[in-house]
Amino acid sequence: MNITIGVDVGGTNIVCGATDEAGRVLRKLKRSTEAHAGHEAVLGKIADMVRQIREDLGEDYEATSVGVGVPGLVDPRAGVSKFAGNLKWRDIPVVSLLEQQIGLPVFIDNDVRMYIYGEAVAGAGRGYEHVLGITIGTGIAAAIVNGGELYYGHKAMAGEIGHVRMDGVDEDCACGLNGCLETVASASGMVRQAKKLLREGRASVLNDWFPGDELERLSAADLSKAMDAGDALASEIIVRAGELNGRALATAAMVLSPDVIVVGGGGALAGERLLAPLRDELYRLLLPDFREGLKVVTAEQNDDAGIIGSSLYAAHRSKSI
C-alpha cells in the first residue's frame, strides 16, 4: 500500500504520522521538539521519526513522500522556512536538508495551512468547494482552500487574519502593530485580558479559583468553566472574542465567498460559548446572498489535522511534479 507521511512541527512537540490516500492515520509518533538544540537537531529528529514509522509499518507499506508543516513564514515552492520565531529559524532550507536524510520527496508549508488543508480534504470541510478555515489558539490565522487548492497570495502570506486591525481594540501586538484581532480574540488574548481585569479588581469567581500568584495558571478552558458557572467577566471576554472573530470573518467572507468556515485550534474547544456570538455577528454583517447556505463548523480532526493535512498535501504536490 502506498502511504505518505505528515509532520507537524510545533515549538513544544513534533508529531509525525503516516496516512493512506483517504487520510486515515495508520501510525503516529510524538516527540519533544527541543528547538534550543538548533535546526539541524530538529530536522535530524524528524528524519529519525520518519524512518521509525516506515520500519514500524513494514514492507507492505511504501512511503512515497513527506509533508512538513512548520510555524511562521514559509516559502513552500523554494522549500524554505523564512522565519519561525518559536523555533528560532530563519531562512532554513528544510526541504533540501530533509531530502538528503530521508531519501524521499519532501514538501513544506505553514502549519496553519496544513491544518486547514487537512480539514478541507478529510475533515469538517470535506465535500465543500470553497473552504475558509481559521485557527484560534496562541494567535489567530486563516487559510483558504478552493477546489482542493490552497490559496497563497503574494509571498505566500495569505491568511494572516489575526493581524487585522479591529475598531475598539487598543492592545499592542507582538508583531509591532496595535489593535490586532489576536490580541484579544485568541485563546491567549482572552486569558491575558482576564488576568489584567482580575488584577484591577474585577469581581469574578476566578478570584476564588485562582487566588494570588495562582492566577498565572489560568487557562482558556478555565474561562469556559467560569462562563458555565454564570460568571459575568468570563462571559464578557468570550462573547467579545466571538464577536470580533465573527466581524473579521465577515470581511473575509465578503471577499472570498466561501461555502463553509471551519473553526479550529484550542479556542474552538469553547464550542458554542464562542461560536454562537461568532456566528451571530458574522451573519449580521453579511449580505443575504453571502449568508445563505454558509456553514460555520468546528474542526473534526483536532490534534491529527496537522499531520493529515501535511500528508495529503505531500501526496497532492507529488502528483503535480
Short mmCIF file of C-alpha atoms in Angstrom, two decimals:
data_model
loop_
_atom_site.label_atom_id
_atom_site.label_comp_id
_atom_site.label_asym_id
_atom_site.label_seq_id
_atom_site.Cartn_x
_atom_site.Cartn_y
_atom_site.Cartn_z
CA MET A 1 0.00 0.00 0.00
CA ASN A 2 1.25 3.48 -0.85
CA ILE A 3 1.32 5.91 2.05
CA THR A 4 2.50 9.44 2.70
CA ILE A 5 3.96 10.81 5.90
CA GLY A 6 2.93 14.07 7.51
CA VAL A 7 4.90 16.02 10.11
CA ASP A 8 3.51 18.78 12.33
CA VAL A 9 6.32 20.81 13.91
CA GLY A 10 5.47 22.89 16.96
CA GLY A 11 7.52 24.82 19.42
CA THR A 12 6.94 22.13 22.07
CA ASN A 13 6.31 18.88 20.20
CA ILE A 14 6.76 17.22 16.80
CA VAL A 15 4.02 14.87 15.67
CA CYS A 16 4.72 12.54 12.76
CA GLY A 17 2.17 10.22 11.17
CA ALA A 18 1.60 8.00 8.16
CA THR A 19 -1.74 8.11 6.33
CA ASP A 20 -3.37 6.28 3.48
CA GLU A 21 -4.85 8.03 0.45
CA ALA A 22 -8.07 8.80 2.36
CA GLY A 23 -6.20 10.49 5.21
CA ARG A 24 -6.65 7.69 7.74
CA VAL A 25 -3.80 7.73 10.27
CA LEU A 26 -2.02 4.36 10.26
CA ARG A 27 0.83 5.10 12.66
CA LYS A 28 1.80 8.14 14.73
CA LEU A 29 4.76 9.26 16.84
CA LYS A 30 5.19 12.27 19.12
CA ARG A 31 8.44 13.66 20.48
CA SER A 32 9.58 16.88 22.12
CA THR A 33 10.92 19.48 19.69
CA GLU A 34 13.83 20.78 21.78
CA ALA A 35 14.23 23.76 19.47
CA HIS A 36 17.08 25.09 21.61
CA ALA A 37 19.30 22.39 20.10
CA GLY A 38 19.17 24.11 16.70
CA HIS A 39 17.56 23.37 13.35
CA GLU A 40 19.95 20.55 12.43
CA ALA A 41 18.99 18.62 15.57
CA VAL A 42 15.27 19.21 14.98
CA LEU A 43 15.46 18.12 11.35
CA GLY A 44 17.53 15.09 12.37
CA LYS A 45 14.80 14.14 14.84
CA ILE A 46 12.15 14.46 12.11
CA ALA A 47 14.18 12.21 9.82
CA ASP A 48 14.54 9.63 12.62
CA MET A 49 10.78 9.70 13.24
CA VAL A 50 10.05 9.17 9.55
CA ARG A 51 12.47 6.23 9.46
CA GLN A 52 10.90 4.76 12.61
CA ILE A 53 7.39 4.93 11.18
CA ARG A 54 8.49 3.27 7.95
CA GLU A 55 10.17 0.49 9.93
CA ASP A 56 7.13 0.03 12.18
CA LEU A 57 4.75 -0.31 9.22
CA GLY A 58 6.98 -2.75 7.39
CA GLU A 59 7.50 -3.65 3.76
CA ASP A 60 3.80 -3.84 2.90
CA TYR A 61 3.62 -0.04 3.10
CA GLU A 62 5.54 2.09 0.61
CA ALA A 63 6.14 5.72 1.59
CA THR A 64 6.07 7.98 -1.46
CA SER A 65 6.64 11.45 0.02
CA VAL A 66 6.75 13.52 3.21
CA GLY A 67 4.87 16.72 4.05
CA VAL A 68 6.03 19.03 6.83
CA GLY A 69 4.01 21.83 8.46
CA VAL A 70 6.14 24.44 10.22
CA PRO A 71 5.04 27.61 12.04
CA GLY A 72 5.73 31.11 10.80
CA LEU A 73 6.57 32.36 7.33
CA VAL A 74 7.26 29.69 4.72
CA ASP A 75 8.21 29.70 1.04
CA PRO A 76 6.60 26.40 0.00
CA ARG A 77 7.91 26.49 -3.57
CA ALA A 78 11.51 27.04 -2.52
CA GLY A 79 11.11 24.66 0.43
CA VAL A 80 12.43 27.22 2.90
CA SER A 81 11.32 28.23 6.39
CA LYS A 82 11.70 32.00 6.12
CA PHE A 83 11.05 32.76 9.78
CA ALA A 84 9.74 30.70 12.70
CA GLY A 85 10.04 32.68 15.92
CA ASN A 86 9.35 29.91 18.43
CA LEU A 87 11.85 27.63 16.66
CA LYS A 88 14.39 30.45 16.16
CA TRP A 89 14.62 29.55 12.48
CA ARG A 90 15.40 32.00 9.70
CA ASP A 91 15.95 31.04 6.05
CA ILE A 92 16.34 27.32 6.78
CA PRO A 93 16.27 25.14 3.60
CA VAL A 94 14.10 22.49 5.24
CA VAL A 95 13.28 20.54 2.08
CA SER A 96 16.84 20.08 0.80
CA LEU A 97 18.17 19.19 4.25
CA LEU A 98 15.44 16.62 4.94
CA GLU A 99 15.55 15.06 1.48
CA GLN A 100 19.26 14.37 1.99
CA GLN A 101 18.45 12.43 5.16
CA ILE A 102 15.17 10.76 4.22
CA GLY A 103 15.64 9.95 0.55
CA LEU A 104 12.03 10.84 -0.33
CA PRO A 105 10.45 13.94 -1.88
CA VAL A 106 9.69 16.46 0.89
CA PHE A 107 7.20 19.35 0.77
CA ILE A 108 6.71 22.05 3.40
CA ASP A 109 4.14 24.69 4.17
CA ASN A 110 2.85 26.81 7.02
CA ASP A 111 1.36 24.71 9.84
CA VAL A 112 -2.00 26.51 9.80
CA ARG A 113 -2.40 25.95 6.06
CA MET A 114 -1.62 22.28 6.61
CA TYR A 115 -4.17 22.08 9.45
CA ILE A 116 -6.91 23.68 7.33
CA TYR A 117 -5.95 21.66 4.27
CA GLY A 118 -6.43 18.50 6.33
CA GLU A 119 -9.85 19.71 7.46
CA ALA A 120 -10.82 20.74 3.92
CA VAL A 121 -9.87 17.43 2.33
CA ALA A 122 -10.57 14.91 5.10
CA GLY A 123 -12.34 16.75 7.92
CA ALA A 124 -15.12 19.24 8.58
CA GLY A 125 -14.70 20.89 5.16
CA ARG A 126 -14.88 17.66 3.20
CA GLY A 127 -17.32 17.92 0.30
CA TYR A 128 -17.24 21.72 0.13
CA GLU A 129 -15.72 23.55 -2.83
CA HIS A 130 -14.68 26.80 -1.11
CA VAL A 131 -13.30 26.41 2.41
CA LEU A 132 -12.22 29.26 4.67
CA GLY A 133 -10.56 27.97 7.83
CA ILE A 134 -9.42 29.78 10.96
CA THR A 135 -7.41 28.55 13.92
CA ILE A 136 -7.87 30.27 17.28
CA GLY A 137 -5.02 29.45 19.64
CA THR A 138 -1.96 31.31 20.85
CA GLY A 139 -2.59 33.54 17.84
CA ILE A 140 -5.18 33.59 15.07
CA ALA A 141 -4.53 32.61 11.47
CA ALA A 142 -6.57 31.55 8.46
CA ALA A 143 -6.21 29.56 5.25
CA ILE A 144 -8.24 29.27 2.06
CA VAL A 145 -8.78 26.07 0.07
CA ASN A 146 -10.61 26.46 -3.25
CA GLY A 147 -11.33 23.41 -5.34
CA GLY A 148 -8.78 21.42 -3.36
CA GLU A 149 -6.03 24.01 -3.92
CA LEU A 150 -4.51 26.26 -1.29
CA TYR A 151 -4.51 29.98 -1.96
CA TYR A 152 -1.20 31.69 -1.14
CA GLY A 153 -1.26 35.28 -2.32
CA HIS A 154 1.80 37.49 -2.60
CA LYS A 155 4.88 36.00 -0.90
CA ALA A 156 2.71 33.08 0.31
CA MET A 157 1.42 35.25 3.17
CA ALA A 158 -2.35 34.92 2.67
CA GLY A 159 -4.31 34.15 5.82
CA GLU A 160 -2.84 36.47 8.47
CA ILE A 161 -6.30 37.44 9.70
CA GLY A 162 -5.05 37.64 13.28
CA HIS A 163 -3.26 40.88 12.44
CA VAL A 164 -6.30 42.69 11.04
CA ARG A 165 -6.80 45.97 12.92
CA MET A 166 -10.10 45.91 14.83
CA ASP A 167 -12.04 49.02 15.86
CA GLY A 168 -12.29 49.33 19.62
CA VAL A 169 -9.16 47.25 20.27
CA ASP A 170 -6.17 49.12 21.70
CA GLU A 171 -3.67 46.42 22.62
CA ASP A 172 -0.10 46.29 21.35
CA CYS A 173 0.67 43.13 19.38
CA ALA A 174 3.93 41.19 19.29
CA CYS A 175 4.00 41.82 15.53
CA GLY A 176 4.61 45.52 16.18
CA LEU A 177 1.11 46.75 15.30
CA ASN A 178 -1.64 47.91 17.62
CA GLY A 179 -5.21 46.63 17.85
CA CYS A 180 -4.71 43.29 16.11
CA LEU A 181 -7.57 40.80 16.32
CA GLU A 182 -5.48 38.16 18.07
CA THR A 183 -4.51 40.44 20.96
CA VAL A 184 -7.99 40.00 22.45
CA ALA A 185 -9.79 37.29 20.45
CA SER A 186 -7.24 34.46 20.52
CA ALA A 187 -7.15 31.93 23.36
CA SER A 188 -4.06 33.59 24.83
CA GLY A 189 -5.58 37.03 24.26
CA MET A 190 -8.68 36.10 26.25
CA VAL A 191 -6.55 34.80 29.12
CA ARG A 192 -4.39 37.90 29.07
CA GLN A 193 -7.46 40.16 29.32
CA ALA A 194 -8.88 38.13 32.18
CA LYS A 195 -5.66 38.35 34.20
CA LYS A 196 -5.44 42.09 33.63
CA LEU A 197 -9.05 42.74 34.71
CA LEU A 198 -8.79 40.47 37.72
CA ARG A 199 -5.65 42.26 38.89
CA GLU A 200 -7.54 45.54 38.50
CA GLY A 201 -10.15 44.26 40.95
CA ARG A 202 -12.98 42.98 38.75
CA ALA A 203 -15.35 40.66 40.60
CA SER A 204 -15.31 37.08 39.35
CA VAL A 205 -15.50 33.52 40.55
CA LEU A 206 -12.00 33.24 39.09
CA ASN A 207 -10.69 35.21 42.08
CA ASP A 208 -11.70 32.31 44.30
CA TRP A 209 -10.40 29.66 41.90
CA PHE A 210 -7.02 31.33 41.38
CA PRO A 211 -6.08 33.41 44.44
CA GLY A 212 -2.84 35.39 44.49
CA ASP A 213 0.03 34.01 42.43
CA GLU A 214 -2.11 31.06 41.30
CA LEU A 215 -3.67 33.40 38.72
CA GLU A 216 -0.76 32.57 36.42
CA ARG A 217 -2.28 29.09 36.00
CA LEU A 218 -5.46 30.49 34.43
CA SER A 219 -6.26 28.99 31.02
CA ALA A 220 -8.83 29.49 28.28
CA ALA A 221 -10.53 26.29 29.45
CA ASP A 222 -10.98 27.88 32.90
CA LEU A 223 -12.74 30.83 31.29
CA SER A 224 -15.20 28.41 29.67
CA LYS A 225 -15.87 26.75 33.03
CA ALA A 226 -16.40 30.12 34.66
CA MET A 227 -18.84 31.15 31.92
CA ASP A 228 -20.79 27.94 32.53
CA ALA A 229 -20.91 28.91 36.22
CA GLY A 230 -22.58 32.18 35.27
CA ASP A 231 -19.52 34.37 35.67
CA ALA A 232 -20.08 37.78 34.04
CA LEU A 233 -16.40 38.54 33.44
CA ALA A 234 -15.68 35.25 31.67
CA SER A 235 -18.83 35.59 29.60
CA GLU A 236 -17.94 39.15 28.60
CA ILE A 237 -14.45 38.13 27.42
CA ILE A 238 -15.54 35.03 25.48
CA VAL A 239 -18.56 36.68 23.84
CA ARG A 240 -16.47 39.67 22.77
CA ALA A 241 -13.83 37.35 21.31
CA GLY A 242 -16.52 35.50 19.37
CA GLU A 243 -18.00 38.74 18.05
CA LEU A 244 -14.62 40.12 16.97
CA ASN A 245 -13.73 36.89 15.19
CA GLY A 246 -17.14 36.98 13.51
CA ARG A 247 -16.54 40.56 12.41
CA ALA A 248 -13.16 39.71 10.87
CA LEU A 249 -14.57 36.62 9.19
CA ALA A 250 -17.45 38.64 7.74
CA THR A 251 -14.96 40.81 5.88
CA ALA A 252 -13.09 37.75 4.65
CA ALA A 253 -16.33 36.03 3.63
CA MET A 254 -17.46 39.04 1.58
CA VAL A 255 -14.14 38.97 -0.28
CA LEU A 256 -13.77 35.20 -0.70
CA SER A 257 -17.39 33.93 -0.68
CA PRO A 258 -16.77 30.54 0.99
CA ASP A 259 -19.49 27.93 1.39
CA VAL A 260 -18.10 26.76 4.74
CA ILE A 261 -16.00 28.27 7.51
CA VAL A 262 -14.08 25.79 9.65
CA VAL A 263 -13.08 26.97 13.12
CA GLY A 264 -10.23 25.08 14.78
CA GLY A 265 -7.42 25.47 17.28
CA GLY A 266 -7.58 25.42 21.08
CA GLY A 267 -10.02 28.35 21.20
CA ALA A 268 -12.59 26.30 19.31
CA LEU A 269 -12.81 23.98 22.32
CA ALA A 270 -15.00 26.66 23.87
CA GLY A 271 -17.67 25.38 21.48
CA GLU A 272 -20.94 27.30 21.25
CA ARG A 273 -19.84 29.68 24.01
CA LEU A 274 -17.55 31.25 21.38
CA LEU A 275 -19.17 30.05 18.15
CA ALA A 276 -22.67 31.36 18.88
CA PRO A 277 -21.61 35.03 19.15
CA LEU A 278 -19.16 34.49 16.27
CA ARG A 279 -21.90 33.11 14.04
CA ASP A 280 -24.42 35.79 15.06
CA GLU A 281 -22.02 38.64 14.30
CA LEU A 282 -20.86 37.04 11.05
CA TYR A 283 -24.40 36.57 9.74
CA ARG A 284 -25.47 40.04 10.93
CA LEU A 285 -22.78 41.68 8.80
CA LEU A 286 -23.19 39.62 5.63
CA LEU A 287 -25.42 40.42 2.69
CA PRO A 288 -28.23 37.85 2.38
CA ASP A 289 -26.74 36.19 -0.71
CA PHE A 290 -23.43 35.65 1.10
CA ARG A 291 -25.15 34.44 4.27
CA GLU A 292 -27.47 31.96 2.59
CA GLY A 293 -26.07 28.43 2.77
CA LEU A 294 -22.86 29.48 4.52
CA LYS A 295 -22.00 26.95 7.25
CA VAL A 296 -19.82 27.59 10.30
CA VAL A 297 -18.46 24.34 11.74
CA THR A 298 -15.80 23.22 14.18
CA ALA A 299 -12.77 21.23 13.08
CA GLU A 300 -13.14 17.45 13.20
CA GLN A 301 -9.59 16.13 13.12
CA ASN A 302 -8.35 18.16 16.11
CA ASP A 303 -4.80 17.09 17.02
CA ASP A 304 -4.41 14.98 13.86
CA ALA A 305 -5.40 17.70 11.37
CA GLY A 306 -1.78 18.89 11.04
CA ILE A 307 -0.30 15.52 10.14
CA ILE A 308 -3.26 14.56 7.95
CA GLY A 309 -3.06 17.86 6.08
CA SER A 310 0.72 17.66 5.68
CA SER A 311 0.49 14.08 4.46
CA LEU A 312 -2.30 14.70 1.94
CA TYR A 313 -0.62 17.91 0.80
CA ALA A 314 2.56 15.97 0.06
CA ALA A 315 0.57 13.39 -1.92
CA HIS A 316 -1.12 16.19 -3.87
CA ARG A 317 2.13 18.02 -4.62
CA SER A 318 3.82 14.79 -5.67
CA LYS A 319 1.26 14.29 -8.41
CA SER A 320 1.94 17.75 -9.86
CA ILE A 321 5.68 17.22 -10.26
#
